Each structure stands twice: as C-alpha cells, then as structure tokens.
Amino acid sequence: MSLKIINKSDLMPFVANMMGEYEVIGPVANDIGFKFATLTDASQVRLNYNTTVIPPRKTLLPTQETLFSFQKDMLAPTFDMKWRVLLGVHTCDLHAMCMLDEAFARGQPDTHYMKRRATTTIVSMECLDTCDENSFCKSMNTLTATSGFDLHLIQLGDFYAVDVGTTAGEALLANHAKSHEATRAEIALLDKTMSQKWSKFPVRLHLDGKDLPALMGVSYKSPLWEEVGKRCFGCGSCNIVCPTCYCFDVRDEVSMDGKSGERYRIWDSCQLDEFARIGSGENFRKTHAHRLRHRFMRKGKYIAEAFPGHQGCVGCGRCARACLVDITPVGVWNSLRQDHA
Amino acid sequence: MSIPAIESIYLPTLAWISKVETMTATEKFYTVELPRGQSLGHKPGQFVQISLNGIGEAPISISSSPSRSNGKFEMCVRKVGDVTTALHNLGEGAQIGVRGPYGRGFPVEQFEGRDILVAAGGLSLAPVRSVINQIFDHRKKYDRFIILYGAKNPGELLFKEEREEWKKRSDVEFLETVDKGTPEWTGNVGVITTLFPKITVNPRNTVAITEGPPIMYRFVLMELLGKGIPEDQIWVSLERRMKCGVGKCGHCQLDHFYCCQHGPSFNYAEIKGVMEAL
C-alpha cells in the first residue's frame, strides 16, 4: 500500500502504545533462546531474535483450545475475545500462517480459528541474515514476503521501513506510532539492503521448493523411508515445532463433581502410533517409516497441491533443530533428489 | 471494535434416543429423534459425529435411508471404544449430541437406470442399508438389484427381519453367507467371495457398491473387476479415524485425501493408486 518510516527510538513507544489497546505477542528471550509471549513490558521484545522453538501459529491455533463448555444439558460455545497484535513474525512463519488461513477457511470454515485470525493484526519482520545452519527459506521462497501482513518491518540502521499491507495495519500505525513518509534516501537504502540480503542466505536444498511436489510424487516407494524410519523415535517433536502443522485431537474434560466440563482441541502429531488407529484396533500407518513418509508427503506435496500458491514447508528449519536423531528436511529431500537425479 | 457473534462448528445439536434394539452381542441399533422441525438431510453413505458430554465424539455411519429419515435417523453401533461403550449403556429417552451429516455419500441419482450390485461384509451392512432402502423406495428408477452379504457367523448377521423380507421380494436377488456355520445354519458357508460365482451380471450396466472390513476389499474388488465391471462404476466406503469431520484435524487422511471430505464413499477409479486407501 505505502511505505512509512519509524525511527528506531520511536519503536518502543509504538509497542508500548499498542499494549494499551491490544494483547501484544512478540519474541522474548527465555532460557533456551526465544519464544513468542505476551509482552508485559515493551522492553521485553527482541526483534533481533534468530528463531523461536515453537512457531507463532500458537496464537491462531493454541496448543489447547476450549471449543465449548457444558453443564448438564446446556452447551455454550467458547470463543476467545481478545484483540491481539502479533509482532515480529519472520516471513517463513508468515507464509505458514497464510497457508493455515486457507486450510481453516476452506470447506466448512473453522469458526474458532477464523475468529482468532480476524482479531489478530500481524506485524511481520524482514530477516536480513540467515538464522542458523538449519534454515532453507531461500529454497522455499519464503525469505521475504510482499503480502499476508498488516505491517511489515525492515530494520535499516537507525530506522525501520514499514510496509503497510492492509487498512488495519495503516490504522494501527496511524493510531499508535510516530512515523513519516519515506524519503528518497530512505527508499534508496531499503532497495540497496534488500538487493544485498539475498547473497547472505545460502542455498542448502538441491532443488527449488516449487519442484518438491514432483520429487515427492516419484518418491513414494523410496527405500529412504524405511532407512529414516529405523532412526525415528516417533516422538512428534517435528510436528510440535512446525509452523505448517495443524492437526489436532478433540477431547473432553469433566469437573471433579461430574456436573460440568468442556470439549477442547489439542495439538496432535501424525508421528504418534495411535494417530491413524480406529476403534476396532486397525492402524492405517503402522510403522515409523509410513508415518514419516506421510509427514514428508504433506510437507512437500499434499499441502502445496491442496492449497495452490501455498507450501507445506516454509524452510524454517525448526524440525531439524528439534529432531533427536538428525532427520532433517534438507537431508531427506537432497537424498531423494540425488536418487532421482 | 466489536466482535461479531459466531457459532462453533463443533457444537453438536441435542437429540434423543427414541428406540434401542439389541442386534448381536456387540451391536445395538438406535433410532435418534432430532429436535422438532429438524431433519438430517443426508445422502446414503454419509456419517454423523455422535457426542456424549464428558466422554467425547465418535464417527457413526447413518443406517437409515434419506427416504425413511424424516425428523429422525437410525444407526448401528458396535461397542469398541469409550463413546460407543457409553452409548451402549444409554436407554430410550437419553440425550445425545449429533453433528453432521458429513462426508460424501454415494451419488445414487447417478446410478438410476443401472443394475445395482451391493456387497457388504459384517457391520458394514448397517451403512450400506442406507443405500439399499433408498433404492427399494425408488425401486422403479433402477434395473436389477443384487445384494450379497457375508458375516463371520450366523450370530453376527444384522437386520434379521429386513433380510427375511429381502428373501421374499421378487425385485431383489439377495444372497447371504457366513464364514463359519453352526449346526442350525442351513445357508451358504464360506467368505463373501464364494457368492460371486452364483450371480451373473451385465458388467457395462452395473454399478457395484461394496463395504466391509479392510481385509475384505482386496478380494471383493478382484471379483468385481473379474466380472468386468468398469473401475469407475465400483464404489467403496472407507473407515478411518475421524475427530473433526470437517477436513481439518488430519486423522482420517489417506495420502492426500481427507476421508471425511473426499469420502467416506470413494469411486474405485479415484483411489486405486492411493497407497494408503485399500
């Protein structure tokens, strides 16, 4: 829409102002790195974070979410009623959330997700350097974004360029930040920075992300699945840290007196043994190999084909960091690529 | 800023069990009454999520045909998990939650003018009955009608009265068998595929609908294909774990298909290359 500038010294006041009206969720430091958390003080935010263990999708699809509560015969739907700003989202995660928007809106829209999405304003953040040796956003074409955000921040020395993506973003900026129209010199610095950033990101995947569906299409019967399946513990960490995973289980919980309770959904993992098991005991994905293949098929093929314009993997590298036995998307896909070279 | 009021898609409609019949040692048959003025509006082959507060939800096939489901519907429930066990303890007048109908049913309108061959194994007669009765209630729209039914033993055969009626009707060829007989059993003994040599079909004009335990499909499909019925005229219904029913939760996926959305009724031509399907 338009390009605005916020001076670096005006950023903290911007965050503090938003906190007056919204729940502001942003990257903060913790014992093992960074996490997305509700800010209680503007100074907590760490916009120069490299990555978080859990992706910001938890704001739109919480780890556990009440769907409705019940008391005897009365059912009452439960909806989250907060207005939020999700601040400092990297573009890999932004691409992932755009995919989730499509997945939850498709067919019968998921009213709980849609409600959270409608009340969340996203302020994303451009990465100007690679976060670590596991990310491969360049191959997945997610190391920048030109849409999907309400506001997008690009740090340029002592100021931030702000790409205004929506009217909601425009209003957020107008109401809470001190900003000005970008000058020619500022635009020139932005363009130069953006041109120079690409060479700082290594190419780790030996094919372009757009070619993954085709590769996965010929890899269904690869012996690789048995090989990596032997190493896999089936712990499901890869699912939990994945920004594009959205499978969930639905469960009930009852109060101690048995008179009331709630039905909730909770993140689930296709790597767990019981994920595809039915009541009679039949399990449709019996082995680690079958479950890993399913996960990689979803990431590389099924999602991209079901939601054109979106990808099932955004190259954030979180699953590679989380895996206890070093099963990585770069490793798996490069190996399959080599088999079909 | 105001937040618009919205409904939860996961909120069940409260309904009542108006009739319970014990069918076998593990199966009960329920008639469910919907709130006044409401109808399920389902297609044969669709399913509902049955909900018990505090226990959970389970996907259950609808056993009644749309033609016989005004304001109510029927379902046959095998006692296998938490929800179905709790359901078995409920009597007439008990309240349950219902969501749905969900999934793709069998497109019976497209089958008009054709011969219909139904092959059902075990509990699967319950969901297939929604198609069978729909066809009986519009019998003139279809040509020949053949029903093949197999169960493990005579004690597991479902819908006794209806089967007796089918045996008497002249507008259906009904054959049944059990894997293992009993001293009293005088009918066919053998798996369902042993019924196929007993029937003749006009393959080009036949639509086949088959449903049964996972192991049955491979063998029945071989028989159907062996009779020359074209792949796109064979329909199956697949059972998977289902939590949401609306294509989100991921449990029912078979390769790229969501069973609750693209199925549970599938055309064989669509899924023959889908490795996780059959």
mmCIF file with all atom_site columns, C-alpha atoms in Angstrom, chain A residues 25 30 32 69 152 191 212 245 251 266 301 325:
data_model
loop_
_atom_site.group_PDB
_atom_site.id
_atom_site.type_symbol
_atom_site.label_atom_id
_atom_site.label_alt_id
_atom_site.label_comp_id
_atom_site.label_asym_id
_atom_site.label_entity_id
_atom_site.label_seq_id
_atom_site.pdbx_PDB_ins_code
_atom_site.Cartn_x
_atom_site.Cartn_y
_atom_site.Cartn_z
_atom_site.occupancy
_atom_site.B_iso_or_equiv
_atom_site.pdbx_formal_charge
_atom_site.auth_seq_id
_atom_site.auth_comp_id
_atom_site.auth_asym_id
_atom_site.auth_atom_id
_atom_site.pdbx_PDB_model_num
ATOM 1  C CA . ILE A 1 25  ? 2.598   -11.013 21.483 1.00 0.00 ? 25  ILE A CA 1
ATOM 2  C CA . ASN A 1 30  ? 13.971  -17.389 27.513 1.00 0.00 ? 30  ASN A CA 1
ATOM 3  C CA . ILE A 1 32  ? 16.991  -21.743 25.636 1.00 0.00 ? 32  ILE A CA 1
ATOM 4  C CA . SER A 1 69  ? -18.304 -25.961 27.801 1.00 0.00 ? 69  SER A CA 1
ATOM 5  C CA . HIS A 1 152 ? 5.976   -5.356  7.749  1.00 0.00 ? 152 HIS A CA 1
ATOM 6  C CA . ASP A 1 191 ? 16.302  -1.065  -2.003 1.00 0.00 ? 191 ASP A CA 1
ATOM 7  C CA . LEU A 1 212 ? 9.151   -30.614 -4.333 1.00 0.00 ? 212 LEU A CA 1
ATOM 8  C CA . CYS A 1 245 ? 1.347   -28.441 11.133 1.00 0.00 ? 245 CYS A CA 1
ATOM 9  C CA . ARG A 1 251 ? -11.053 -34.422 23.869 1.00 0.00 ? 251 ARG A CA 1
ATOM 10 C CA . ILE A 1 266 ? -5.170  -30.043 21.443 1.00 0.00 ? 266 ILE A CA 1
ATOM 11 C CA . LYS A 1 301 ? 3.326   -32.369 -1.851 1.00 0.00 ? 301 LYS A CA 1
ATOM 12 C CA . VAL A 1 325 ? 18.227  -38.292 15.578 1.00 0.00 ? 325 VAL A CA 1
#
